[in-house]
Short mmCIF file of C-alpha atoms in Angstrom, two decimals:
data_model
loop_
_atom_site.label_atom_id
_atom_site.label_comp_id
_atom_site.label_asym_id
_atom_site.label_seq_id
_atom_site.Cartn_x
_atom_site.Cartn_y
_atom_site.Cartn_z
CA MET A 358 17.21 6.05 31.95
CA GLY A 359 19.79 8.30 30.37
CA ASP A 360 20.21 7.11 26.68
CA ASN A 361 23.94 8.37 27.47
CA LEU A 362 23.37 5.03 30.83
CA PHE A 363 22.50 2.25 27.85
CA PRO A 364 24.58 -0.37 26.62
CA ASP A 365 26.46 0.20 23.62
CA SER A 366 25.40 -3.37 22.42
CA VAL A 367 21.13 -2.13 23.06
CA LYS A 368 22.28 1.23 21.46
CA ASP A 369 23.07 -1.07 18.41
CA PHE A 370 20.69 -3.54 18.22
CA VAL A 371 17.42 -1.23 18.84
CA PHE A 372 19.14 1.03 15.48
CA ASP A 373 20.81 -2.04 13.01
CA LEU A 374 17.00 -4.13 13.59
CA HIS A 375 15.45 -0.33 12.91
CA ASP A 376 17.41 -0.14 9.91
CA ALA A 377 17.29 -4.17 8.82
CA SER A 378 13.67 -3.96 9.26
CA ARG A 379 12.88 -0.21 7.78
CA ARG A 380 15.73 0.06 6.01
CA SER A 381 17.62 -2.22 3.86
CA LEU A 382 15.04 -4.56 4.22
CA ILE A 383 17.33 -7.52 3.73
CA PRO A 384 16.31 -10.56 5.37
CA SER A 385 19.75 -12.33 6.40
CA GLU A 386 20.78 -9.28 8.29
CA GLN A 387 16.75 -9.51 10.09
CA GLN A 388 17.46 -12.59 11.13
CA GLY A 389 20.53 -13.22 12.74
CA LEU A 390 19.16 -9.43 14.55
CA TYR A 391 16.51 -11.59 15.86
CA SER A 392 16.91 -14.70 16.02
CA GLY A 393 20.26 -14.59 17.70
CA THR A 394 21.36 -10.78 18.96
CA PHE A 395 18.21 -10.65 20.28
CA ARG A 396 18.16 -13.95 23.11
CA GLU A 397 22.33 -12.19 23.76
CA VAL A 398 21.55 -8.78 24.99
CA THR A 399 18.91 -10.30 27.09
CA ALA A 400 20.97 -13.28 28.86
CA LYS A 401 23.10 -10.55 28.83
CA TYR A 402 21.81 -7.49 30.13
CA PHE A 403 17.71 -8.21 30.60
CA PRO A 404 17.30 -12.26 31.97
CA ASN A 405 14.84 -11.35 34.63
CA VAL A 406 13.92 -7.62 34.34
CA ALA A 407 11.98 -5.04 30.98
CA TRP A 408 13.97 -4.53 28.39
CA PRO A 409 14.17 0.07 27.82
CA GLU A 410 10.70 2.09 27.71
CA PRO A 411 10.17 2.38 24.07
CA SER A 412 10.22 6.46 24.80
CA ALA A 413 13.90 5.99 26.27
CA ILE A 414 15.28 4.21 22.61
CA ALA A 415 13.09 6.66 20.67
CA ASN A 416 16.65 8.34 19.52
CA GLU A 417 17.87 5.42 17.79
CA CYS A 418 15.40 4.94 16.00
CA ASP A 419 14.24 9.07 14.54
CA ASN A 420 11.15 8.06 16.48
CA ASP A 421 9.32 5.41 14.10
CA ALA A 422 6.17 5.36 15.37
CA LEU A 423 5.65 1.28 14.06
CA PHE A 424 9.74 0.12 15.00
CA LEU A 425 8.58 1.88 18.02
CA ALA A 426 5.31 -0.34 18.82
CA LEU A 427 7.54 -3.53 17.53
CA TYR A 428 10.45 -3.16 19.78
CA ASN A 429 7.30 -2.52 22.67
CA GLU A 430 5.74 -5.86 21.63
CA LEU A 431 8.69 -7.76 21.36
CA THR A 432 10.51 -6.42 25.38
CA LEU A 433 6.73 -6.88 27.09
CA ARG A 434 7.62 -10.56 24.63
CA HIS A 435 10.08 -12.23 26.74
CA LEU A 436 8.81 -9.48 30.28
CA GLN A 437 5.77 -11.89 30.27
CA SER A 438 8.19 -14.83 29.60
CA VAL A 439 10.33 -13.91 33.07
CA LYS A 440 7.65 -13.48 35.11
CA ARG A 441 4.46 -13.15 36.39
CA PRO A 442 2.24 -10.35 34.75
CA SER A 443 0.28 -8.78 36.95
CA PRO A 444 -4.13 -7.64 35.63
CA ARG A 445 -2.50 -4.17 34.34
CA ASP A 446 0.63 -6.05 33.33
CA ARG A 447 -1.59 -7.75 31.14
CA ILE A 448 -4.02 -5.07 29.76
CA GLU A 449 -0.76 -3.76 28.86
CA GLY A 450 -0.20 -5.66 26.63
CA TRP A 451 -3.64 -5.22 25.60
CA HIS A 452 -2.85 -1.94 24.09
CA ALA A 453 0.56 -2.81 22.78
CA TYR A 454 -0.73 -4.83 20.27
CA SER A 455 -4.24 -2.75 18.96
CA GLU A 456 -0.91 0.02 18.32
CA LEU A 457 1.21 -2.04 16.60
CA PHE A 458 -1.83 -3.70 14.51
CA ASP A 459 -3.62 0.09 13.99
CA LEU A 460 -0.45 1.44 12.93
CA ILE A 461 0.58 -2.23 10.59
CA LEU A 462 -2.95 -1.68 8.78
CA GLN A 463 -2.39 2.03 8.90
CA GLU A 464 0.60 1.19 6.19
CA ALA A 465 -0.95 -0.84 4.40
CA PRO A 466 -2.09 0.69 0.31
CA SER A 467 -5.22 0.17 0.32
CA PRO A 468 -7.63 -2.09 -2.60
CA GLY A 469 -7.32 -1.02 -6.18
CA SER A 470 -3.46 1.28 -5.61
CA ALA A 471 -0.08 0.47 -7.57
CA GLY A 472 1.15 -0.78 -4.00
CA GLY A 473 4.22 1.37 -3.91
CA ARG A 474 8.48 0.84 -2.28
CA GLU A 475 8.14 -1.59 -0.02
CA THR A 476 9.16 0.31 3.89
CA LEU A 477 8.59 -2.43 6.39
CA TYR A 478 9.90 -6.24 6.02
CA LEU A 479 9.75 -8.47 9.24
CA LEU A 480 10.97 -12.38 8.88
CA PRO A 481 8.07 -15.02 8.74
CA GLU A 482 9.06 -16.59 12.05
CA TRP A 483 8.76 -13.04 13.29
CA CYS A 484 5.03 -12.64 12.43
CA PHE A 485 3.87 -16.09 13.61
CA ASP A 486 5.97 -14.71 16.51
CA ILE A 487 3.44 -11.78 16.70
CA MET A 488 0.66 -13.55 16.37
CA HIS A 489 0.90 -16.50 18.54
CA GLU A 490 1.94 -14.27 21.45
CA PHE A 491 -1.14 -11.83 20.51
CA LEU A 492 -3.60 -15.43 21.29
CA TYR A 493 -1.60 -16.83 24.27
CA GLN A 494 -1.61 -13.35 25.67
CA PHE A 495 -5.98 -13.12 24.74
CA GLN A 496 -6.38 -16.80 25.56
CA GLY A 497 -4.33 -16.52 29.73
CA PHE A 498 -6.46 -13.71 30.29
CA CYS A 499 -9.44 -15.06 29.56
CA GLN A 500 -9.15 -17.26 32.48
CA PHE A 501 -7.29 -14.80 34.03
CA ARG A 502 -10.62 -13.60 33.99
CA THR A 503 -12.73 -16.04 35.06
CA GLN A 504 -9.87 -17.17 38.46
CA THR A 505 -10.31 -13.17 39.55
CA TYR A 506 -14.97 -13.76 39.63
CA THR A 507 -14.45 -16.75 40.46
CA SER A 508 -12.44 -16.21 43.59
CA ALA A 509 -14.57 -12.63 44.06
CA ALA A 510 -17.74 -15.19 43.07
CA LYS A 511 -16.41 -17.76 46.38
CA ALA A 512 -15.43 -14.77 48.88
CA SER A 513 -19.02 -13.53 49.32
CA ASN A 514 -20.05 -16.66 49.54
CA ASP A 515 -18.64 -17.70 52.03
CA GLY A 516 -20.20 -14.89 54.57
CA GLY A 517 -20.51 -11.65 52.73
CA LYS A 518 -16.77 -12.12 53.58
CA ALA A 519 -15.06 -9.22 50.31
CA PRO A 520 -11.87 -10.39 48.12
CA PRO A 521 -8.54 -10.73 49.46
CA ASN A 522 -6.99 -6.87 48.46
CA HIS A 523 -5.54 -9.04 45.32
CA VAL A 524 -8.76 -9.76 43.87
CA GLN A 525 -10.23 -7.03 44.84
CA ASP A 526 -7.33 -4.71 43.02
CA ALA A 527 -8.13 -6.73 39.48
CA LEU A 528 -12.03 -7.12 39.26
CA ASP A 529 -11.34 -2.84 39.66
CA ALA A 530 -8.73 -2.99 36.50
CA LEU A 531 -11.17 -4.92 35.16
CA ALA A 532 -13.92 -3.44 35.38
CA GLN A 533 -12.24 -0.25 34.83
CA ASN A 534 -10.52 -2.06 31.03
CA SER A 535 -14.22 -4.55 30.08
CA ASP A 536 -12.96 -3.35 26.89
CA ALA A 537 -9.69 -4.81 26.83
CA TRP A 538 -9.40 -8.43 25.19
CA ALA A 539 -12.58 -8.07 23.92
CA ILE A 540 -13.34 -11.04 21.28
CA GLY A 541 -14.94 -9.20 18.25
CA SER A 542 -11.95 -6.46 18.97
CA VAL A 543 -9.36 -9.66 18.62
CA MET A 544 -11.63 -11.29 16.19
CA ARG A 545 -11.31 -7.58 14.18
CA TYR A 546 -7.67 -7.90 13.76
CA LEU A 547 -6.77 -11.08 12.47
CA ARG A 548 -9.61 -10.49 10.27
CA ARG A 549 -8.20 -7.24 9.06
CA LEU A 550 -4.87 -8.44 8.36
CA VAL A 551 -6.10 -10.87 6.57
CA GLU A 552 -8.37 -9.18 3.80
CA VAL A 553 -4.73 -6.79 3.17
CA GLY A 554 -2.72 -9.39 2.79
CA THR A 555 -4.71 -10.88 0.99
CA GLN A 556 -4.53 -8.46 -1.20
CA GLY A 557 -3.09 -8.23 -4.94
CA ASN A 558 -1.41 -5.35 -4.28
CA ALA A 559 0.38 -6.59 -0.52
CA SER A 560 3.84 -6.44 1.11
CA ALA A 561 5.53 -9.77 1.32
CA THR A 562 4.69 -8.48 4.88
CA TYR A 563 1.37 -8.44 5.15
CA ARG A 564 1.13 -11.47 3.38
CA PHE A 565 3.48 -13.09 5.63
CA LEU A 566 0.95 -11.41 8.63
CA ALA A 567 -2.38 -12.68 7.08
CA TYR A 568 -1.15 -16.57 6.69
CA PHE A 569 0.33 -16.43 9.72
CA SER A 570 -3.12 -15.20 11.22
CA SER A 571 -5.21 -17.20 9.57
CA VAL A 572 -3.70 -20.09 10.90
CA THR A 573 -4.36 -18.12 15.24
CA LEU A 574 -7.53 -17.42 13.62
CA SER A 575 -8.09 -21.00 13.32
CA ARG A 576 -6.81 -21.78 16.19
CA LEU A 577 -9.11 -18.90 17.77
CA GLU A 578 -11.98 -20.39 16.09
CA CYS A 579 -10.81 -23.84 18.11
CA LEU A 580 -10.00 -22.52 22.11
CA CYS A 581 -13.98 -21.35 21.21
CA GLY A 582 -15.63 -23.74 20.02
CA ASP A 583 -16.82 -22.90 16.37
CA TYR A 584 -15.02 -26.15 14.30
CA SER A 585 -16.27 -25.71 10.80
CA ALA A 586 -15.36 -21.83 11.99
CA SER A 587 -11.07 -23.23 12.29
CA VAL A 588 -11.83 -25.63 9.49
CA LYS A 589 -12.76 -22.53 7.08
CA ALA A 590 -9.98 -20.21 8.40
CA LEU A 591 -8.41 -22.18 6.81
CA ASP A 592 -8.84 -21.32 3.61
CA VAL A 593 -6.74 -18.75 2.68
CA ILE A 594 -3.46 -20.49 3.53
CA TYR A 595 -4.78 -23.66 1.29
CA ASP A 596 -6.08 -21.71 -2.11
CA PRO A 597 -5.26 -23.68 -5.16
CA ASP A 598 -4.92 -19.69 -6.90
CA ALA A 599 -3.41 -18.15 -4.64
CA GLU A 600 0.21 -16.36 -5.15
CA PRO A 601 3.68 -17.36 -3.92
CA VAL A 602 4.95 -15.48 -1.38
CA ALA A 603 8.62 -14.13 -1.21
CA VAL A 604 10.26 -15.27 1.80
CA GLY A 605 14.17 -13.91 0.84
CA GLU A 606 15.52 -15.70 -2.80
CA ASP A 607 13.23 -18.17 -2.66
CA MET A 608 8.98 -18.28 -4.18
CA ARG A 609 6.58 -20.24 -2.01
CA SER A 610 3.01 -20.93 -1.72
CA PRO A 611 1.13 -20.24 1.78
CA GLU A 612 0.99 -23.33 2.05
CA GLU A 613 5.30 -23.40 2.12
CA LEU A 614 5.53 -20.34 4.03
CA VAL A 615 3.88 -22.05 6.93
CA ASN A 616 5.17 -24.63 7.00
CA GLY A 617 8.53 -23.36 7.09
CA VAL A 618 8.51 -22.08 10.39
CA PHE A 619 7.48 -25.00 12.29
CA PRO A 620 5.98 -24.02 15.42
CA ALA A 621 3.39 -22.43 12.99
CA ARG A 622 2.80 -25.16 11.13
CA LEU A 623 2.68 -27.90 14.29
CA SER A 624 0.31 -24.83 15.63
CA LEU A 625 -2.10 -25.81 12.68
CA ALA A 626 -1.79 -29.22 12.77
CA TYR A 627 -3.11 -29.89 16.20
CA HIS A 628 -6.19 -27.30 15.74
CA VAL A 629 -7.37 -28.19 13.27
CA GLY A 630 -6.98 -32.19 13.70
CA ILE A 631 -9.14 -31.52 17.17
CA SER A 632 -11.38 -29.26 14.93
CA TYR A 633 -11.96 -32.13 12.82
CA LEU A 634 -12.08 -34.74 15.42
CA MET A 635 -15.53 -32.90 17.60
CA LEU A 636 -16.99 -32.65 13.64
CA ARG A 637 -16.90 -36.06 13.41
CA ARG A 638 -14.31 -36.20 10.31
CA TYR A 639 -11.78 -39.25 11.75
CA LYS A 640 -9.74 -40.24 9.09
CA ASP A 641 -9.32 -36.38 8.05
CA SER A 642 -7.79 -35.18 11.90
CA ALA A 643 -5.97 -39.09 11.44
CA ARG A 644 -4.04 -37.89 8.67
CA VAL A 645 -3.68 -34.18 9.87
CA LEU A 646 -2.42 -35.45 13.01
CA GLY A 647 -0.90 -38.38 12.32
CA GLY A 648 1.31 -36.52 9.62
CA ILE A 649 2.70 -34.14 12.00
CA CYS A 650 3.93 -36.75 14.19
CA LEU A 651 5.61 -38.94 12.00
CA PHE A 652 7.16 -35.97 10.91
CA MET A 653 8.14 -35.29 14.75
CA GLN A 654 9.47 -38.99 15.64
CA ARG A 655 12.09 -38.25 12.64
CA GLY A 656 12.35 -34.31 13.46
CA PHE A 657 13.42 -35.79 17.71
CA LYS A 658 16.03 -38.93 15.58
CA THR A 659 17.31 -36.02 14.15
CA GLY A 660 17.57 -33.41 16.48
CA GLN A 661 17.73 -31.21 14.37
CA LEU A 662 13.78 -30.76 15.90
CA ARG A 663 15.92 -29.34 19.58
CA LYS A 664 17.06 -26.29 17.91
CA ILE A 665 14.00 -24.53 17.12
CA PRO A 666 13.64 -22.09 19.36
CA GLY A 667 10.08 -23.22 22.60
CA SER A 668 10.87 -27.22 21.08
CA GLU A 669 10.83 -28.04 24.93
CA GLN A 670 7.04 -28.12 24.64
CA PHE A 671 6.84 -29.88 21.25
CA ASN A 672 7.84 -33.71 23.34
CA LYS A 673 4.51 -32.25 25.04
CA LEU A 674 2.03 -31.61 22.94
CA TYR A 675 3.74 -34.96 20.01
CA ASP A 676 2.40 -36.36 23.69
CA ARG A 677 -0.71 -35.20 23.12
CA MET A 678 -1.35 -35.61 19.81
CA ILE A 679 -0.39 -38.94 20.05
CA ALA A 680 -3.74 -39.65 22.97
CA ILE A 681 -6.08 -38.13 20.66
CA LEU A 682 -5.54 -39.94 17.41
CA ALA A 683 -5.78 -43.55 20.29
CA ILE A 684 -8.85 -41.81 20.57
CA LEU A 685 -9.06 -42.59 16.99
CA THR A 686 -7.69 -45.66 16.68
CA HIS A 687 -10.47 -47.41 18.49
CA VAL A 688 -13.12 -44.76 17.72
CA CYS A 689 -12.64 -45.03 13.15
CA PRO A 690 -12.55 -48.76 12.32
CA ALA A 691 -10.19 -47.83 9.23
CA PRO A 692 -7.32 -44.81 10.36
CA VAL A 693 -4.69 -43.75 8.04
CA LEU A 694 -1.55 -43.75 9.87
CA ASP A 695 1.25 -45.00 9.67
CA ASP A 696 3.15 -47.74 10.81
CA SER A 697 5.44 -46.29 12.68
CA ILE A 698 3.40 -43.64 14.63
CA ALA A 699 0.38 -46.69 15.02
CA SER A 700 3.08 -48.71 16.55
CA VAL A 701 3.55 -45.52 19.42
CA VAL A 702 -0.04 -45.10 20.16
CA ARG A 703 -0.99 -49.05 20.63
CA ASP A 704 2.84 -48.78 22.99
CA LYS A 705 1.48 -45.72 24.74
CA HIS A 706 -1.71 -46.45 25.19
CA ALA A 707 -2.77 -50.12 24.72
CA ASN A 708 -4.05 -50.19 28.73
CA ASN A 709 -6.44 -47.01 28.83
CA LEU A 710 -7.90 -49.27 25.06
CA SER A 711 -8.19 -51.84 26.79
CA LYS A 712 -10.13 -50.56 29.83
CA ILE A 713 -12.96 -49.30 26.74
CA GLU A 714 -12.57 -52.81 25.56
CA ALA A 715 -13.65 -54.24 28.40
CA GLY A 716 -16.38 -51.16 29.55
CA GLU A 717 -14.67 -49.22 31.93
CA GLU A 718 -14.32 -44.99 31.39
CA GLY A 719 -11.13 -43.61 29.37
CA TYR A 720 -12.06 -41.79 26.63
CA GLU A 721 -12.51 -38.80 29.06
CA ASP A 722 -9.12 -39.12 30.82
CA MET A 723 -7.28 -39.12 27.28
CA PHE A 724 -8.97 -36.58 25.91
CA CYS A 725 -9.27 -33.84 28.87
CA TYR A 726 -5.32 -34.61 28.77
CA ALA A 727 -5.23 -34.20 25.08
CA CYS A 728 -7.26 -30.83 24.55
CA PRO A 729 -6.72 -27.09 23.86
CA LYS A 730 -7.85 -25.19 27.09
CA PHE A 731 -10.85 -24.03 25.63
CA ILE A 732 -11.61 -20.84 26.42
CA ASN A 733 -15.64 -18.13 27.75
CA VAL A 734 -14.98 -14.95 25.68
CA ALA A 735 -17.92 -13.66 27.69
CA VAL A 736 -17.43 -10.25 29.65
CA PRO A 737 -18.94 -11.15 33.34
CA ASP A 738 -20.83 -7.95 35.54
CA TYR A 739 -17.87 -7.72 37.78
CA ASP A 740 -20.84 -6.40 40.40
CA VAL A 741 -22.13 -9.40 41.02
CA ALA A 742 -19.85 -10.98 41.60
CA LEU A 743 -19.53 -9.53 45.18
CA GLN A 744 -23.23 -9.91 45.27
CA PRO A 745 -24.45 -12.44 48.76
CA GLY A 746 -25.59 -15.29 46.45
CA CYS A 747 -24.01 -15.43 43.57
CA PRO A 748 -22.95 -18.18 41.98
CA ALA A 749 -19.18 -19.80 42.88
CA ILE A 750 -19.00 -20.72 38.77
CA PRO A 751 -21.37 -18.73 36.92
CA TYR A 752 -19.33 -20.15 33.44
CA GLY A 753 -16.40 -20.20 34.80
CA GLN A 754 -14.93 -23.86 33.53
CA ASP A 755 -18.87 -24.35 31.70
CA ALA A 756 -16.69 -23.94 28.90
CA TYR A 757 -14.54 -26.59 28.79
CA LYS A 758 -16.58 -29.44 30.30
CA LEU A 759 -19.08 -28.37 28.17
CA GLN A 760 -16.99 -29.51 25.11
CA VAL A 761 -15.98 -32.52 27.23
CA GLN A 762 -19.46 -33.84 27.69
CA HIS A 763 -20.11 -32.69 23.86
CA PHE A 764 -17.25 -35.18 22.82
CA ILE A 765 -17.99 -37.65 25.98
CA GLY A 766 -21.61 -37.90 25.05
CA GLU A 767 -19.87 -38.96 20.74
CA MET A 768 -17.79 -41.11 22.54
CA ALA A 769 -21.14 -43.35 24.15
CA CYS A 770 -22.86 -44.19 20.89
CA HIS A 771 -20.22 -45.90 20.07
CA THR A 772 -20.06 -47.67 22.20
CA SER A 773 -22.82 -50.63 21.58
CA LEU A 774 -21.72 -49.24 17.52
CA ARG A 775 -18.45 -50.76 18.35
CA LYS A 776 -19.73 -54.29 19.03
CA MET A 777 -22.35 -53.69 16.65
CA ARG A 778 -19.52 -54.09 13.85
CA SER A 779 -17.40 -56.41 15.67
CA TYR A 780 -19.83 -59.30 15.56
CA MET A 781 -21.40 -57.54 11.78
CA SER A 782 -17.03 -57.47 10.49
CA LEU A 783 -18.15 -62.47 11.24
CA TYR A 784 -20.48 -62.59 8.87
CA THR A 785 -21.40 -62.01 4.83
CA SER A 786 -25.17 -62.59 6.48
CA ILE A 787 -26.92 -62.72 8.91
CA GLU A 788 -30.69 -62.20 10.70
CA VAL A 789 -31.64 -58.69 12.03
CA GLU A 790 -33.09 -60.70 14.70
CA LYS A 791 -29.93 -63.32 15.82
CA LEU A 792 -27.74 -59.70 16.17
CA ALA A 793 -29.73 -58.42 18.78
CA SER A 794 -29.71 -61.10 20.66
CA PHE A 795 -25.71 -60.83 20.45
CA ASN A 796 -26.32 -57.56 21.36
CA ASP A 797 -28.41 -58.88 24.52
CA MET A 798 -30.48 -55.96 22.34
CA PRO A 799 -34.51 -56.45 21.37
CA VAL A 800 -35.31 -56.07 17.63
CA SER A 801 -36.19 -53.34 17.55
CA ASP A 802 -34.42 -51.31 19.48
CA PHE A 803 -31.38 -52.96 17.79
CA GLU A 804 -32.69 -51.69 13.68
CA PRO A 805 -32.35 -48.65 14.81
CA LEU A 806 -28.56 -48.57 16.03
CA LEU A 807 -28.06 -49.86 11.87
CA SER A 808 -29.24 -46.79 10.59
CA SER A 809 -27.02 -45.44 13.50
CA TYR A 810 -24.31 -46.38 12.30
CA LYS A 811 -24.28 -45.85 9.46
CA HIS A 812 -25.17 -41.85 10.04
CA LYS A 813 -22.37 -41.81 12.34
CA MET A 814 -19.46 -42.67 10.05
CA ARG A 815 -20.64 -40.93 7.70
CA GLN A 816 -18.95 -37.26 7.07
CA LEU A 817 -16.84 -34.58 4.51
CA GLU A 818 -13.15 -36.27 3.27
CA ARG A 819 -11.11 -34.23 0.61
CA GLY A 820 -11.63 -34.57 -2.37
CA SER A 821 -10.62 -37.59 -5.21
CA ALA A 822 -6.42 -37.01 -5.71
CA SER A 823 -7.57 -37.58 -9.02
CA SER A 824 -9.30 -34.74 -9.67
CA ASP A 825 -8.22 -31.06 -11.14
CA ASN A 826 -9.85 -29.59 -8.60
CA ALA A 827 -8.36 -28.15 -5.24
CA ALA A 828 -9.66 -30.65 -3.00
CA SER A 829 -6.27 -32.23 -5.87
CA LYS A 830 -3.58 -29.62 -5.16
CA ALA A 831 -4.21 -29.89 -1.58
CA PRO A 832 -2.15 -31.85 1.34
CA ARG A 833 -3.80 -34.58 2.25
CA GLY A 834 -6.29 -34.37 4.70
CA MET A 835 -6.36 -30.05 4.98
CA PRO A 836 -9.23 -28.28 4.57
CA THR A 837 -10.77 -27.08 0.93
CA SER A 838 -13.84 -25.38 -0.68
CA CYS A 839 -14.80 -28.62 -2.17
CA ASP A 840 -14.60 -31.17 0.49
CA ARG A 841 -16.88 -34.36 -0.72
CA PRO A 842 -18.83 -37.00 1.72
CA GLY A 843 -17.49 -40.22 2.36
CA SER A 844 -17.36 -42.95 5.31
CA ALA A 845 -15.28 -44.26 7.01
CA MET A 846 -16.38 -47.59 7.74
CA ASP A 847 -13.91 -50.47 6.31
CA ILE A 848 -17.72 -52.87 6.20
CA HIS A 849 -20.10 -52.27 4.77
CA TYR A 850 -23.46 -54.08 4.93
CA HIS A 851 -27.71 -52.93 3.76
CA VAL A 852 -30.74 -54.98 5.59
CA SER A 853 -32.75 -56.78 2.86
CA SER A 854 -35.99 -59.17 4.52
CA GLY A 855 -34.95 -59.13 7.89
CA VAL A 856 -31.43 -60.44 7.34
CA VAL A 857 -27.80 -58.55 7.50
CA HIS A 858 -25.62 -58.04 4.29
CA VAL A 859 -22.12 -57.25 4.36
CA ASP A 860 -19.11 -56.89 2.64
CA GLU A 861 -15.88 -55.99 3.49
CA ALA A 862 -14.29 -52.42 2.26
CA GLU A 863 -11.23 -53.15 -0.18
CA LYS A 864 -8.55 -53.40 1.27
CA THR A 865 -5.33 -51.19 -0.47
CA ARG A 866 -2.82 -53.69 0.01
CA ARG A 867 1.04 -51.63 0.47
CA PHE A 868 4.11 -52.36 -0.39
CA GLU A 869 5.98 -49.71 1.11
CA THR A 870 6.18 -50.69 4.29
CA PHE A 871 7.71 -54.08 3.98
CA PHE A 872 10.68 -52.37 1.47
CA MET A 873 11.03 -49.54 4.71
CA LYS A 874 11.21 -51.59 7.33
CA GLN A 875 14.32 -54.26 5.28
CA ILE A 876 15.69 -51.01 4.56
CA GLN A 877 15.38 -50.18 8.60
CA ASN A 878 16.61 -53.64 9.12
CA ASN A 879 19.82 -53.16 6.60
CA GLN A 880 21.18 -49.81 8.74
CA PHE A 881 20.85 -51.08 11.15
CA ILE A 882 22.51 -54.12 11.43
CA LEU A 883 25.03 -51.92 8.96
CA GLN A 884 25.97 -49.94 12.53
CA GLN A 885 26.68 -53.46 14.32
CA LEU A 886 28.97 -54.69 11.74
CA ASP A 887 30.65 -50.76 12.23
CA ARG A 888 31.16 -50.98 15.36
CA ILE A 889 32.87 -54.37 15.61
CA LYS A 890 36.67 -53.51 15.67
CA ILE A 891 38.55 -55.92 13.75
CA GLU A 892 42.06 -57.33 13.87
CA LEU A 893 44.41 -58.98 11.85
#
């Protein structure tokens, strides 16, 4: 399509966006173009088709290679949202991101240099959308690779038949581009962006990319099952020595920057909450997930969250986090939850928790519903898939099943421990032999459980808020480099001379809940009074 065939609004948009991101660098102008004009032009001219190729609009931006790469990423993101990507589309997406990140890193100031004049400005929302879509396409590619291999293997085992044409074409494309979306390359880009953006001479845009890359890296590590690395990836955000970054006319800390882009805040809280759960850091997981759920609950009531693009997915993720909180309240005797969230948990999952109490299965269904889609990043030998006798699923769902199996194995340990705790909470002292009889176990088998329970409930926790180190400056439940050993138990006990001595943990009396409930009741009464028509 020639340049003269484009509508004027398309050419004006490209010209103005290039000017706002590479010349004038005015955030307010870019905000209107990125959040408003792009969607309006897309809905009018390209609702279900691709935008013009970068080469076709190059004249509108003086053939600026970096801007053309940004334009290519933006338009490919739209295209993949309105149609199912083919194998070639997925591979093309990899090349688009590789080119974009290479150009961004190429323009980054070298370590120790003065920096110079800024030549690139991207909104925090735009930076997060790039990183979020980058990992979303990587996750989709891993799942597509698994499905294609499995389909070919099943066809080979079905009497040695050749796979369908579309499967064969996909296998050929994957085999010819085995380096596309390689996990090493994906992590290298994310870590390089974090490294470059946290230099002392980094501009605002590179710092945006660095902090949102750390959120993306945390999500990637969680999907791969490396939960410690997932928590560690966020250290740059909660570094107490990190300098504020300019967002328009405001100066914000890295934490405030991430919280200012709600989808980033939601992604961070969900994946680090899952990581804490799998690391047996139940109290920290409950704090993180409970905090974001409380914020979302208020946002749903006021309608603020519905104004954010992609808000249709927020309800689904909210329900999944509530399911995780239901598991936490059942496993951890003393979770830290707001009363309103605790009420939602009880209302939605009371039946499932009752089944678990009765000895029936329930954890697995709740976890499978709430957990992320874990991925296997290994690249298979595609030739093997075409050989008769090839395993139908050599690695397919193994990554997902392995994480579920790990979680269920951990939960199985808590069944007998929870029963033991329920008896101990009724006594201040009780003989080990008697407590063992309550649990229908011989003393020789029961005694190790007394130590096992303390071990299972021992966990790392965020440092004391009274300390003057990094832990005191980080938000509750967020990862820091000074996490301390703690316990999730609500009772303390020790064994002496065959007797278990039990002390109930000190309970913190909270008066603010009473006043908040009374305020809510008064507001409700006033609303009812306002609706009453008084006639004199």
